[in-house]
């Protein structure tokens, strides 16, 4: 099948931008070829669904708000009660989840086309993201693997911490270009590189 | 010109110099100077003209409390008015102008206002410009007429009209402890809090830490206090758990321990690095707040007290100690408390001659007497200043015997030659932030000042903000307030012992005629204005403030509130706390609009673009904003007008085939065992009976029976539906559904997900639309049997999976083709290619609107929050078999009344366009449409009918069909005869879309 | 103002959407009692004291919360998921 067209269009300009003379404070990148599947459990089936996600992906997370884990190209995180984002570089993830989760356990919505994943990394990542989001990015408040649902202006965003200096931002596709520009603008102060 | 720079002292870098311009004249100063200190050093004492009377004004204070020295910074076409010269750090190339003077600061025409003094007293504007009760200039109209003349005479700086080119940013911060202020209290409290490992933010308004220590001549641990403070601040800033923000003024205290601050990131720099903002708006969410905000010295009100050269005693000291600049050669102090003696002692150490100390009290302590003796100043105990004399600046003051018990003056006036008078009327703790957070300040008899209320959030007040006025008690208070767990080792302080309690003297009021005595310098409010307000019946402090504008200028009365209140209490014969105080409001200090707007200026909202957006732009689309969306309005070719373009597009749809981007429709994935039951409750019509693979048009109402939204919902599986909503209502409908699942029917097992962005949608309309699909769709048939009206099939276009539903908004044979958004452009281009042989035309919102108007299909213009299903002729959709949201209320008499507006069509009888929003009237003559019985909701030229048509909501609706009326638009002066027709203006039996 | 979402933790009020009085009772769906419906739809108290309100965490987990808030001080005494609340729904 044809590759997915990026919503960023001409706004995606690889290279160094902003005050990057002394090295880029952050690196921005659009994650492509990643399948995004949302799984939602019924209130009574959350532990069972987490087990099923574990068996389908090999990634096991705890039944705690915002808990999540990153394992290589796969990741899982919760962002609302009983609701989880499952991502994988392999598109068969949908079928594996459907096989493991019946409608009695929960529901599945494939969001690959509907959400754009932007990876932000670098030593100044917390500083840049704090310009856009009113949540605490410090490591003790937002541990590696964890997920958050929050807002920049009108743009609803899911955020997962990939490692100490890397976050994945999931934004609605139709907002992605506007958000990308805003993110680049916010990163100019520390300088940024687009991969 | 003599230099007023002292031979040594201050934190200025004397080795370097900085050039700047004030009122078109070049000056120089040093790094570390403010505009105020640099101009003082150049012998400038006149900084501005006052607000109402245009009186010459100099500096009163040395910091954020300065009411007089407001200037405008000029940068190209951009001007920033009302910047306090005492806070403006100079940089190379800075250009500044004084304000509120014409033509120049020294020769000001408007100073004639002084002669008209009595006319401009309190309430003058209200009284004079209320206007007559009748006539063309009645009441407020007269005010509006006069206002522009008044504005020219009274005012502060003028805002510019050029766009602000600077960058502003917002920053979100979280911490365990926020310390506001880094004077002795802030530093020690922060040290204690930081030792616990907690996350600390310290916000300091000034460029350097130290607060009052910067101008102190005491010793701390054997060092000058400014040095001790610098070392302490550096140690704190180096800790990993501390963020030390300088030039950062905390200006708002909100619920939930949220505080806002403005950081002047680069205001003091001639150039900025790429991406560096001018100012940053900090929103700080903190566990605990330590308010170490210090105290403001207040003046004593006496005749002639606004003469340039009359300053706060502490300001005199600060200019000397912090900037190495003298405010006078022979300085006199006037005080009701001990602190002026410390100022005098400190100033004497800089080599300045202290002429006299005038003290209103009848006796003073030995410490004070000794200081006066040691510095060679004449000590006038039991005296008060009753007047000032000046050329361009102060030359002498008049003093008289003063009885602090009775407030009476006696004896012969005596003149004392002096070029600077330092005044101290006691100190007011800076409790602004605590007051903003809530609670009523409490009066402290001992300090003659208001103290912060009991905390209603997790805050503590420490240091002089808490009423501790000497360094030793400030430090020991801060050590206990910083943390309950740790207690820092306190440094050794060497300082003279003073009494912090002032005499309760706020005003010197001679019995006879005297000079004006100012209370509020920035708004030119005098002591007699307050008395006048009282005589005219404005007794409560809230009324007093509004009538006189006392304390309502940009300095929010930092120096004037307590003296003003004291005078009010005096005339009413009550105590100051009984007269009351007003609650401080944000912002503590003036904050630019730019920094609050942050990045959200100009292009205020984010854009939403459909997957095919770039194609539209590349193919001539002219777009407009629909909510956050940017959507094609028309695709212009060959210099067409908008009307020509949409007419061509709409005609092509009716004649052959057109394609429109419908990706913006709201789309909600609805899944779960109870999904069908849920939809039955939400929609007015039945959805549980809808077979899998079919779509149905649905209408939803609000609880009150008014129509809310419409759209088609597709059953994709036994327990899965795809709901579409109107573009504008996608968010509200989602919220509506969530509300009922969460709050009303939590027992229903249904999940909702917004999938608007998942799908790209293209609507293919026109008699040839099926033929287009047949040439490009594989994997499914699309004929009438395989894909009947409201049927859904899955297939492929190329190798891309698509979902096709046969439904029509245009009234033609039509299909909506959905694909994954990432494939939207490819599918769109494949459809265009397949339609080429049928001369397919892309069409925009204008043609979409035209097609639906011809058909009488409703949108948000008709579902306007006032209309019912009945009004819109959609009552056939109201199921009688089940309750649904709104079903209980739709039969109310008022909603069935025959006088209600209902949907009709209009046809222009004069072959002229009809304006949207026109009123429907029966009178041909244009006049105020008092007899309006309806309005136009949408209008266009209809190529199918060859006429200008419209939809309208009209009283008695259907029964008016055939009547000839008028559509009148007084705003745009457009009036024309129209005929009321059925809203189904084209293809009434729907044969075209079923074909 | 900050509301502490039981799932997301403390968040600024800008992330939330006010969704009305949480003390009212929706009549039985089949009820035709106009007085009952009228009261449900239009009658609101405005107490200057503790009050229960629905807030949707629209900029976060998108759950409706029941927030108990003092209307005169803005002090929030409790926040709970609306779904867990046994006092909502038809005919409570
Ligand atoms: Zn939440």
GROMACS .gro file of C-alpha atoms and ligand atoms in nm, chain C residues 5 8 57 61, ligand 1:
model
    5
 1195UNK     CA    1  -0.835   1.513   3.830
 1198UNK     CA    2  -0.446   1.307   3.551
 1247UNK     CA    3  -1.162   1.715   3.175
 1251UNK     CA    4  -0.862   1.225   3.008
 1283LIG    ZN1    5  -0.823   1.386   3.373
   0.00000   0.00000   0.00000
